[in-house]
Coordinates of C-alpha atoms in Angstrom, one line a residue:
Chain A
X1161 CA 93.1 105.2 111.0
X1162 CA 91.5 102.3 112.9
X1163 CA 89.4 99.7 111.1
X1164 CA 86.4 100.7 113.1
X1165 CA 86.6 104.3 111.7
X1166 CA 86.0 103.1 108.2
X1167 CA 82.6 103.5 106.4
X1168 CA 81.0 100.6 104.7
X1169 CA 82.2 101.9 101.3
X1170 CA 85.8 102.1 102.6
X1171 CA 85.6 98.6 104.1
X1172 CA 84.4 97.2 100.8
X1173 CA 87.3 98.9 99.0
X1174 CA 89.8 97.6 101.6
X1175 CA 88.5 94.0 101.1
X1176 CA 88.8 94.2 97.4
X1177 CA 92.3 95.7 97.6
X1178 CA 93.2 93.0 100.2
X1179 CA 94.4 95.7 102.6
X1180 CA 92.7 93.9 105.5
X1181 CA 90.4 90.9 105.9
X1182 CA 86.8 90.5 107.1
X1183 CA 88.1 88.7 110.2
X1184 CA 90.4 91.7 110.9
X1185 CA 87.4 94.0 110.7
X1186 CA 85.2 91.7 112.9
X1187 CA 87.9 91.5 115.5
X1188 CA 88.5 95.2 115.6
X1189 CA 84.8 95.8 116.3
X1190 CA 84.7 93.1 119.0
X1191 CA 87.7 94.7 120.7
X1192 CA 86.1 98.1 120.6
X1193 CA 82.7 96.8 121.8
X1194 CA 84.4 95.0 124.7
X1195 CA 86.1 98.3 125.7
X1196 CA 83.2 100.7 125.2
X1197 CA 80.0 98.8 125.6
X1198 CA 80.1 98.4 129.4
X1199 CA 79.7 102.2 129.6
X1200 CA 77.5 102.8 126.6
X1201 CA 75.2 99.7 126.9
X1202 CA 74.5 100.0 123.1
X1203 CA 74.5 96.2 122.6
X1204 CA 72.3 93.9 124.7
X1205 CA 74.2 90.9 123.3
X1206 CA 77.2 90.4 121.1
X1207 CA 76.7 87.2 119.0
X1208 CA 79.1 84.3 119.7
X1209 CA 79.4 83.4 116.0
X1210 CA 80.8 86.7 114.7
X1211 CA 84.3 85.4 113.8
X1212 CA 82.8 82.3 112.2
X1213 CA 80.4 84.4 110.2
X1214 CA 83.3 86.7 109.2
X1215 CA 85.2 83.7 107.9
X1216 CA 82.2 82.6 105.9
X1217 CA 82.0 86.1 104.3
X1218 CA 85.7 86.0 103.6
X1219 CA 85.1 82.8 101.5
X1220 CA 82.3 84.5 99.6
X1221 CA 84.6 87.4 98.8
X1222 CA 87.3 85.1 97.7
X1223 CA 84.8 83.2 95.4
X1224 CA 83.1 86.2 93.9
X1225 CA 85.9 88.7 93.9
X1226 CA 85.1 92.1 92.7
X1227 CA 81.6 90.9 91.7
X1228 CA 80.6 90.3 95.4
X1229 CA 77.7 92.4 96.8
X1230 CA 79.0 95.7 98.3
X1231 CA 77.7 94.5 101.7
X1232 CA 79.6 91.2 101.6
X1233 CA 81.8 91.0 104.8
X1234 CA 80.1 94.1 106.4
X1235 CA 79.3 93.7 110.1
X1236 CA 75.9 95.1 111.1
X1237 CA 74.3 95.9 114.4
X1238 CA 70.6 94.9 114.6
X1239 CA 67.9 96.5 116.8
X1240 CA 66.5 94.0 119.3
X1241 CA 63.1 93.9 117.6
X1242 CA 64.2 92.4 114.3
X1243 CA 64.3 88.6 114.1
X1244 CA 67.4 86.6 113.2
X1245 CA 66.7 82.9 113.2
X1246 CA 68.2 81.1 116.2
X1247 CA 69.1 84.3 118.0
X1248 CA 67.4 85.7 121.0
X1249 CA 65.2 88.7 120.3
X1250 CA 63.6 90.4 123.3
X1251 CA 62.3 93.9 122.1
X1252 CA 64.2 95.0 125.3
X1253 CA 61.3 93.5 127.3
X1254 CA 61.3 91.1 130.2
X1255 CA 58.3 89.6 128.4
X1256 CA 60.6 88.1 125.7
X1257 CA 63.8 87.8 127.7
X1258 CA 64.5 84.3 126.6
X1259 CA 62.6 84.3 123.3
X1260 CA 64.5 82.8 120.3
X1261 CA 63.6 83.9 116.8
X1262 CA 62.1 81.0 114.8
X1263 CA 62.7 82.7 111.4
X1264 CA 64.6 85.5 109.7
X1265 CA 63.0 88.9 109.1
X1266 CA 62.9 89.5 105.4
X1267 CA 65.3 92.5 105.8
X1268 CA 67.7 90.0 107.5
X1269 CA 67.3 87.5 104.7
X1270 CA 68.3 90.2 102.2
X1271 CA 71.4 91.1 104.2
X1272 CA 72.4 87.5 104.6
X1273 CA 72.0 87.0 100.9
X1274 CA 74.3 90.0 100.3
X1275 CA 76.9 88.3 102.5
X1276 CA 76.7 90.7 105.5
X1277 CA 76.9 89.4 109.0
X1278 CA 75.6 90.5 112.4
X1279 CA 77.6 91.7 115.4
X1280 CA 74.8 91.6 117.9
X1281 CA 71.4 93.0 119.0
X1282 CA 71.1 96.6 120.2
X1283 CA 69.2 98.2 123.1
X1284 CA 66.0 100.0 122.5
X1285 CA 62.9 101.3 124.4
X1286 CA 60.7 98.3 125.3
X1287 CA 58.7 97.2 122.2
X1288 CA 60.1 100.4 120.5
X1289 CA 58.0 102.6 122.8
X1290 CA 60.0 105.7 123.7
X1291 CA 62.5 108.3 122.6
X1292 CA 65.4 107.7 124.9
X1293 CA 66.0 104.0 125.6
X1294 CA 65.1 104.7 129.2
X1295 CA 62.2 102.4 128.8
X1296 CA 64.4 99.4 128.1
X1297 CA 64.1 96.6 130.7
X1298 CA 67.9 96.3 130.4
X1299 CA 69.1 99.7 131.4
X1300 CA 69.6 103.0 129.5
X1301 CA 72.0 103.4 126.6
X1302 CA 74.3 106.3 126.7
X1303 CA 75.0 108.9 124.0
X1304 CA 78.7 108.7 122.9
X1305 CA 78.8 112.5 122.6
X1306 CA 78.0 112.9 126.3
X1307 CA 77.4 109.8 128.5
X1308 CA 75.1 111.8 130.9
X1309 CA 72.7 112.1 128.0
X1310 CA 70.3 109.8 126.2
X1311 CA 71.0 108.6 122.6
X1312 CA 67.4 109.1 121.7
X1313 CA 65.1 106.2 120.9
X1314 CA 63.6 103.9 120.4
X1315 CA 66.5 102.8 118.1
X1316 CA 69.0 104.3 120.6
X1317 CA 71.3 101.3 120.9
X1318 CA 71.7 101.1 117.1
X1319 CA 72.5 104.9 117.0
X1320 CA 74.9 104.8 119.9
X1321 CA 76.7 101.8 118.4
X1322 CA 77.2 103.4 115.0
X1323 CA 78.1 106.8 116.5
X1324 CA 80.7 105.2 118.9
X1325 CA 82.1 103.1 116.0
X1326 CA 81.0 99.8 117.5
X1327 CA 79.4 99.0 114.1
X1328 CA 79.8 100.7 110.7
X1329 CA 76.0 100.5 110.2
X1330 CA 72.9 99.3 111.9
X1331 CA 69.2 98.5 111.4
X1332 CA 66.7 100.5 113.3
X1333 CA 62.9 100.7 113.1
X1334 CA 60.4 103.6 113.1
X1335 CA 56.9 103.9 114.3
X1336 CA 57.2 107.6 114.8
X1337 CA 60.7 109.1 114.7
X1338 CA 62.5 106.0 116.2
X1339 CA 65.3 106.2 113.6
X1340 CA 65.3 109.9 112.8
X1341 CA 65.3 111.2 116.4
X1342 CA 68.2 109.0 117.7
X1343 CA 70.3 109.8 114.5
X1344 CA 69.6 113.5 115.1
X1345 CA 70.8 113.1 118.7
X1346 CA 73.9 111.0 117.8
X1347 CA 75.0 112.9 114.7
X1348 CA 74.2 110.3 112.1
X1349 CA 72.3 109.7 108.9
X1350 CA 69.0 107.7 109.1
X1351 CA 66.1 107.0 106.8
X1352 CA 62.5 106.3 107.5
X1353 CA 61.4 104.6 104.2
X1354 CA 58.1 104.9 102.5
X1355 CA 55.5 102.7 104.2
X1356 CA 55.7 99.4 102.2
X1357 CA 59.2 99.8 100.8
X1358 CA 60.7 97.5 103.4
X1359 CA 59.0 94.3 104.5
X1360 CA 57.7 94.2 108.1
X1361 CA 57.9 90.4 108.2
X1362 CA 60.0 89.6 111.2
X1363 CA 59.8 93.0 112.8
X1364 CA 58.1 92.7 116.2
X1365 CA 54.9 94.6 115.6
X1366 CA 54.1 97.8 117.5
X1367 CA 51.9 100.0 115.3
X1368 CA 51.4 98.0 112.1
X1369 CA 50.1 100.9 109.9
X1370 CA 53.2 102.9 110.9
X1371 CA 56.1 100.5 111.4
X1372 CA 59.1 100.5 109.0
X1373 CA 62.7 99.1 109.2
X1374 CA 65.4 101.5 108.1
X1375 CA 69.2 102.1 108.0
X1376 CA 71.3 104.0 110.5
X1377 CA 74.7 105.0 109.1
X1378 CA 77.6 107.5 109.3
X1379 CA 77.4 108.4 105.6
X1380 CA 74.5 108.8 103.1
X1381 CA 76.2 106.3 100.8
X1382 CA 76.0 103.6 103.4
X1383 CA 72.4 104.3 104.4
X1384 CA 71.4 104.1 100.7
X1385 CA 73.3 100.9 100.2
X1386 CA 71.5 99.2 103.1
X1387 CA 68.1 100.6 102.0
X1388 CA 68.6 99.4 98.5
X1389 CA 69.5 95.9 99.8
X1390 CA 66.6 95.4 102.3
X1391 CA 63.7 97.0 100.3
X1392 CA 61.4 95.2 97.9
X1393 CA 58.0 93.5 97.6
X1394 CA 57.6 90.5 99.8
X1395 CA 54.9 87.8 99.8
X1396 CA 55.2 87.7 103.6
X1397 CA 54.0 91.3 104.0
X1398 CA 50.9 92.2 102.0
X1399 CA 51.6 96.0 102.5
X1400 CA 54.9 95.9 100.6
X1401 CA 54.7 97.9 97.3
X1402 CA 55.3 96.5 93.8
X1403 CA 58.9 96.9 92.7
X1404 CA 59.7 99.9 90.5
X1405 CA 62.9 101.6 89.5
X1406 CA 64.4 104.6 91.2
X1407 CA 61.9 107.6 91.2
X1408 CA 63.0 111.1 91.6
X1409 CA 61.3 114.4 92.3
X1410 CA 61.1 117.0 89.5
X1411 CA 62.7 120.1 91.0
X1412 CA 64.9 121.5 93.7
X1413 CA 62.3 123.4 95.6
X1414 CA 62.1 123.0 99.4
X1415 CA 59.1 124.0 101.4
X1416 CA 59.4 125.2 105.0
X1417 CA 56.4 125.1 107.2
X1418 CA 57.3 128.1 109.4
X1419 CA 54.5 127.9 111.9
X1420 CA 55.4 124.2 112.6
X1421 CA 59.2 124.7 113.0
X1422 CA 58.9 127.5 115.5
X1423 CA 58.5 124.8 118.2
X1424 CA 62.3 124.0 117.9
X1425 CA 64.8 125.5 120.4
X1426 CA 66.2 128.9 119.4
X1427 CA 69.8 127.7 118.5
X1428 CA 68.3 124.7 116.6
X1429 CA 66.2 127.1 114.6
X1430 CA 69.2 129.3 113.9
X1431 CA 71.1 126.2 112.8
X1432 CA 68.2 125.2 110.6
X1433 CA 68.3 128.7 108.9
X1434 CA 72.0 128.3 108.2
X1435 CA 71.3 124.9 106.7
X1436 CA 68.7 126.4 104.4
X1437 CA 71.3 129.0 103.4
X1438 CA 73.8 126.3 102.5
X1439 CA 71.1 124.6 100.4
X1440 CA 70.4 127.9 98.7
X1441 CA 74.0 128.2 97.8
X1442 CA 73.9 124.7 96.3
X1443 CA 71.1 125.6 93.9
X1444 CA 68.0 124.8 96.0
X1445 CA 65.1 127.2 96.2
X1446 CA 63.5 127.7 99.6
X1447 CA 59.8 128.7 99.9
X1448 CA 57.4 129.1 102.8
X1449 CA 54.5 126.6 102.8
X1450 CA 51.3 126.2 104.7
X1451 CA 51.0 122.9 106.6
X1452 CA 48.1 123.7 108.9
X1453 CA 47.4 120.1 110.1
X1454 CA 51.1 119.4 111.0
X1455 CA 51.0 120.5 114.7
X1456 CA 48.1 118.0 115.3
X1457 CA 50.0 115.1 113.9
X1458 CA 51.5 114.0 117.1
X1459 CA 48.2 114.0 119.0
X1460 CA 46.7 111.9 116.2
X1461 CA 49.6 109.6 116.5
X1462 CA 49.1 109.2 120.3
X1463 CA 45.7 107.9 119.5
X1464 CA 46.3 105.7 116.5
X1465 CA 49.5 104.1 117.8
X1466 CA 48.3 103.0 121.3
X1467 CA 45.2 101.6 119.6
X1468 CA 47.4 99.4 117.5
X1469 CA 49.7 98.6 120.4
X1470 CA 46.9 97.4 122.6
X1471 CA 45.8 95.1 119.8
X1472 CA 49.3 93.9 118.7
X1473 CA 50.5 93.2 122.2
X1474 CA 47.4 91.1 123.1
X1475 CA 49.2 88.1 121.7
X1476 CA 51.7 88.3 124.6
X1477 CA 49.6 86.4 127.2
X1478 CA 51.9 84.0 129.0
X1479 CA 50.4 81.1 127.1
X1480 CA 52.0 80.9 123.7
X1481 CA 55.5 82.1 124.3
X1482 CA 57.5 84.6 126.4
X1483 CA 57.2 85.2 130.2
X1484 CA 54.6 83.1 131.8
X1485 CA 53.3 83.2 135.4
X1486 CA 51.2 80.3 136.5
X1487 CA 48.0 82.0 137.9
X1488 CA 44.9 80.8 139.7
X1489 CA 43.0 80.5 136.4
X1490 CA 43.5 81.5 132.8
X1491 CA 42.5 85.2 133.2
X1492 CA 44.8 85.5 136.2
X1493 CA 47.5 83.9 134.2
X1494 CA 47.2 86.5 131.4
X1495 CA 47.0 89.4 133.9
X1496 CA 49.9 88.3 136.1
X1497 CA 52.2 87.4 133.1
X1498 CA 51.6 90.7 131.5
X1499 CA 52.0 92.6 134.7
X1500 CA 55.4 91.0 135.2
X1501 CA 56.5 91.1 131.6
X1502 CA 55.6 94.7 130.6
X1503 CA 57.3 97.9 131.8
X1504 CA 55.6 101.1 132.8
X1505 CA 55.5 102.7 129.3
X1506 CA 54.1 99.6 127.7
X1507 CA 51.4 99.3 130.3
X1508 CA 50.5 103.0 129.8
X1509 CA 50.1 102.6 126.0
X1510 CA 48.1 99.3 126.3
X1511 CA 45.7 101.2 128.7
X1512 CA 45.6 104.3 126.5
X1513 CA 44.8 102.1 123.5
X1514 CA 42.0 100.4 125.4
X1515 CA 40.6 103.9 126.2
X1516 CA 40.6 105.3 122.7
X1517 CA 39.0 102.2 121.3
X1518 CA 36.4 101.7 124.0
X1519 CA 32.8 102.2 123.2
X1520 CA 31.8 105.8 123.8
X1521 CA 35.3 107.2 123.0
X1522 CA 35.9 105.5 119.7
X1523 CA 34.3 108.2 117.6
X1524 CA 35.8 111.1 119.5
X1525 CA 39.4 109.6 119.4
X1526 CA 40.3 106.8 117.1
X1527 CA 37.9 107.6 114.3
X1528 CA 38.7 111.3 114.4
X1529 CA 42.4 110.6 114.5
X1530 CA 42.2 108.4 111.5
X1531 CA 40.3 111.1 109.6
X1532 CA 42.9 113.6 110.7
X1533 CA 45.5 111.3 109.2
X1534 CA 43.8 111.8 105.8
X1535 CA 43.7 115.5 106.3
X1536 CA 47.5 115.6 106.9
X1537 CA 48.0 113.5 103.7
X1538 CA 45.9 116.0 101.8
X1539 CA 47.9 118.9 103.1
X1540 CA 51.0 117.2 102.1
X1541 CA 49.7 116.4 98.6
X1542 CA 48.9 120.2 98.2
X1543 CA 52.4 121.1 99.3
X1544 CA 54.1 118.5 97.1
X1545 CA 52.2 119.9 94.1
X1546 CA 54.6 122.8 94.3
X1547 CA 57.7 121.7 96.3
X1548 CA 59.7 118.5 96.1
X1549 CA 60.9 118.5 99.7
X1550 CA 59.7 119.7 103.1
X1551 CA 62.4 120.6 105.6
X1552 CA 62.2 120.9 109.4
X1553 CA 64.7 120.3 112.2
X1554 CA 64.5 116.6 113.0
X1555 CA 64.1 117.2 116.7
X1556 CA 63.2 120.3 118.8
X1557 CA 66.6 120.1 120.5
X1558 CA 69.8 118.0 121.0
X1559 CA 70.2 115.0 123.4
X1560 CA 68.6 115.6 126.8
X1561 CA 69.9 114.4 130.1
X1562 CA 69.1 110.9 131.4
X1563 CA 66.0 111.3 133.6
X1564 CA 65.2 114.8 132.4
X1565 CA 61.9 113.9 130.7
X1566 CA 60.1 111.9 133.4
X1567 CA 56.7 113.2 132.3
X1568 CA 55.4 111.1 129.5
X1569 CA 54.0 114.0 127.4
X1570 CA 57.3 115.9 127.5
X1571 CA 59.0 112.7 126.1
X1572 CA 56.3 112.3 123.4
X1573 CA 57.0 115.9 122.2
X1574 CA 60.5 114.8 121.0
X1575 CA 58.7 113.3 117.9
X1576 CA 56.6 116.3 117.0
X1577 CA 58.4 116.8 113.7
X1578 CA 58.5 113.1 112.9
X1579 CA 54.8 112.4 113.1
X1580 CA 53.5 113.6 109.6
X1581 CA 55.8 111.2 107.7
X1582 CA 54.7 108.1 109.7
X1583 CA 51.1 109.0 109.7
X1584 CA 51.0 109.4 105.9
X1585 CA 53.6 106.8 104.9
X1586 CA 56.0 109.2 103.1
X1587 CA 59.7 108.8 103.4
X1588 CA 62.0 111.1 105.4
X1589 CA 65.7 111.3 106.0
X1590 CA 67.7 113.0 108.8
X1591 CA 71.2 114.3 108.4
X1592 CA 73.5 116.2 110.8
X1593 CA 73.4 120.0 110.9
X1594 CA 76.0 122.1 112.9
X1595 CA 76.5 121.2 116.5
X1596 CA 74.8 123.1 119.4
X1597 CA 76.2 123.6 122.9
X1598 CA 74.6 122.5 126.1
X1599 CA 76.5 122.8 129.5
X1600 CA 79.7 123.4 127.6
X1601 CA 79.4 120.2 125.5
X1602 CA 79.0 120.2 121.7
X1603 CA 76.0 118.1 120.7
X1604 CA 74.7 117.1 117.3
X1605 CA 71.2 117.8 116.0
X1606 CA 69.7 116.9 112.6
X1607 CA 67.7 118.4 109.8
X1608 CA 65.0 116.2 108.2
X1609 CA 63.7 116.2 104.6
X1610 CA 60.4 114.6 103.7
X1611 CA 59.4 113.9 100.1
X1612 CA 56.6 112.2 98.2
X1613 CA 56.2 108.4 98.5
X1614 CA 58.8 106.3 96.9
X1615 CA 61.3 109.2 96.1
X1616 CA 64.0 108.0 98.5
X1617 CA 66.6 108.5 95.8
X1618 CA 65.9 112.2 95.9
X1619 CA 66.2 112.3 99.7
X1620 CA 69.7 110.7 99.4
X1621 CA 70.6 113.3 96.7
X1622 CA 69.6 116.3 98.9
X1623 CA 71.3 114.7 101.9
X1624 CA 74.5 114.3 99.9
X1625 CA 74.3 117.8 98.5
X1626 CA 73.9 119.3 102.0
X1627 CA 76.8 117.5 103.7
X1628 CA 79.0 117.6 100.6
X1629 CA 79.4 113.8 100.3
X1630 CA 80.5 112.7 96.9
X1631 CA 79.4 109.4 95.4
Chain B
X1110 CA 38.4 113.2 133.8
X1111 CA 39.7 109.7 134.3
X1112 CA 38.6 108.1 137.6
X1113 CA 40.3 105.3 139.5
X1114 CA 37.4 103.1 138.4
X1115 CA 38.1 104.0 134.8
X1116 CA 41.7 103.0 135.2
X1117 CA 40.6 99.7 136.7
X1118 CA 38.3 99.0 133.8
X1119 CA 41.0 99.8 131.3
X1120 CA 43.3 97.4 133.2
X1121 CA 40.7 94.6 132.7
X1122 CA 40.5 95.4 129.0
X1123 CA 44.3 95.4 128.8
X1124 CA 44.6 92.2 130.7
X1125 CA 46.9 93.8 133.3
X1126 CA 47.0 93.2 137.0
X1127 CA 48.0 96.5 138.6
X1128 CA 49.1 97.5 142.1
X1129 CA 47.2 100.4 143.8
X1130 CA 50.3 102.5 143.4
X1131 CA 50.4 101.8 139.6
X1132 CA 46.6 102.7 139.4
X1133 CA 47.2 106.1 141.1
X1134 CA 50.1 106.9 138.9
X1135 CA 48.3 105.8 135.7
X1136 CA 45.3 107.9 136.6
X1137 CA 47.3 111.1 136.5
X1138 CA 49.4 110.1 133.5
X1139 CA 46.5 108.9 131.3
X1140 CA 44.6 112.1 132.2
X1141 CA 47.5 114.3 131.1
X1142 CA 48.0 112.3 127.9
X1143 CA 44.3 112.4 127.1
X1144 CA 44.3 116.2 127.8
X1145 CA 47.2 116.5 125.2
X1146 CA 45.6 114.4 122.5
X1147 CA 42.2 116.1 123.0
X1148 CA 43.6 119.0 120.9
X1149 CA 42.3 117.0 117.9
X1150 CA 38.7 117.8 118.9
X1151 CA 39.5 121.4 117.8
X1152 CA 40.6 120.6 114.3
X1153 CA 37.9 121.2 111.7
X1154 CA 37.5 118.0 109.7
X1155 CA 35.7 118.0 106.4
X1156 CA 32.5 115.9 106.4
X1157 CA 33.8 113.7 103.7
X1158 CA 37.3 113.1 105.0
X1159 CA 38.6 109.6 104.5
X1160 CA 38.8 107.3 107.4
X1161 CA 40.9 104.8 105.6
X1162 CA 44.6 105.1 106.3
X1163 CA 46.5 103.9 103.3
X1164 CA 44.2 104.6 100.3
X1165 CA 46.9 103.4 97.9
X1166 CA 47.1 99.9 99.3
X1167 CA 44.9 97.0 98.1
X1168 CA 44.1 93.8 99.9
X1169 CA 46.5 91.0 98.9
X1170 CA 45.1 87.5 99.0
X1171 CA 46.9 84.2 98.6
X1172 CA 45.3 81.1 97.2
X1173 CA 43.0 79.2 99.7
X1174 CA 45.3 76.3 100.0
X1175 CA 47.8 75.0 102.6
X1176 CA 50.8 77.3 102.5
X1177 CA 53.1 74.5 103.7
X1178 CA 53.1 70.9 104.8
X1179 CA 51.4 70.2 108.2
X1180 CA 53.8 70.0 111.1
X1181 CA 56.7 71.7 109.3
X1182 CA 57.1 74.4 112.0
X1183 CA 55.3 72.7 114.9
X1184 CA 58.4 71.9 116.9
X1185 CA 60.2 75.2 116.3
X1186 CA 57.1 77.1 117.6
X1187 CA 56.1 74.8 120.4
X1188 CA 59.5 74.7 121.9
X1189 CA 58.8 78.4 123.0
X1190 CA 55.5 77.5 124.7
X1191 CA 55.7 77.7 128.5
X1192 CA 53.6 74.5 128.9
X1193 CA 52.9 71.8 126.3
X1194 CA 51.4 68.4 126.0
X1195 CA 52.5 66.6 122.8
X1196 CA 51.9 68.9 119.9
X1197 CA 49.5 71.1 121.8
X1198 CA 50.0 74.3 123.9
X1199 CA 48.7 73.5 127.4
X1200 CA 46.3 76.1 128.9
X1201 CA 44.2 76.3 132.1
X1202 CA 40.6 75.4 131.5
X1203 CA 38.7 78.1 129.5
X1204 CA 35.1 77.3 130.5
X1205 CA 34.3 77.2 134.2

């Protein structure tokens, strides 16, 4: 057993039993990163203070002993859109290539307070826009299960790093599926928290009414530990929810929106049915539910999100910070800086956002999409009056080939099952199902469970029950 | 239908300088994306449906006072500015 194979829980136990040190674990990960990262491109940068930080964590463990936080001495990979003071953070964009974070994201503050430390920043689609990491300005990340395939995205670097054991755990972020889709494609556990559970302070904004930071892990236990550590009300994010204790759903009934899940590939659907059988055998009841608005969620998302993107990215103008091109006049400076700083997908979404918000189209698109969001929330409320969970495959299929989805809409459809949770703010978890085979290679694919707002504890319960993980 | 002129107008709104090649490509792409999202026109929406996204959230205000002493973060932020003069970000003239 190598140190890089251990879960967060096992690392914590090893530290307390003095089987190995934090520095041993840090070094083991650095060695593995040096060997694997040139092929995978999961990390954009490995921090130069990893050993020093490991030594610092070692001292905290020595001082606090068994009472130390369970994340003390745990190395973490961080998506390149989450700010760590003094470190570069680029959102995988040329626009922010040399940008240095001026403060810590609140999630990072929580992890630092727990005694965790950071291995490096991971690759992603530029500004978190994409489902494959192919939109990164710094090259595509490879899927460790098959390096000719994508790891998913936008948190693809974090997923690839955790799947390849280049980190025991990582932070990702979701606007629509950007944690769940890559964990589905890389065979991991990932949580999209309730909107407002985790502070967005220090997360480079994409779609502010949708964005959430969440954990990417190899076990449910580890995902829960990170979530419990980073969540909580924050004066720096007015949308964070007041603290309350763990809330659970009232029964073990799972709703399946049959009409919606028929869009998954045949062997994924077969796998999904087997997963439902497993849950039945573990005391869950499966019922069919109506979710008529679900198939429209992704279309509503591709109106709301670009509108928020075009607004949020307006601040990147070549004047305040980031890439700057000295133009003939101020307008030219904006236009030239943005033309040079943004990649193709970012430009597409800025333009699309301008379109759906422009006078004459606002009512037909943005206003209607926002109303549709409420209809989806009402459909969910009706469903959750009877069932505690809604289950679907996380993604329509397993990892696709690099370059396979060159048409934007075909890429967008990767997140068809993800959209309802982001649009309505409910939590959702993805856990691995059985593998499926493509071109003779076994590839992972996930199942997702959604539940009412603030019932993450129940999502961890059902995830553990499904994969047979004990506490 | 999205015309080349429409794309040019959107580029102005988005503050993006685009090449002719990009404009041609974006015309087709935006058209196909808009054709996809247009499906929402077919969904029947109740007259009374809410247009507010997160109904369970309330505005959170802080006291109307200085949140921190003046100048505390000036250097940390200005050091990232492409051009500066003293404690100011330097920009090209705004009015012609």
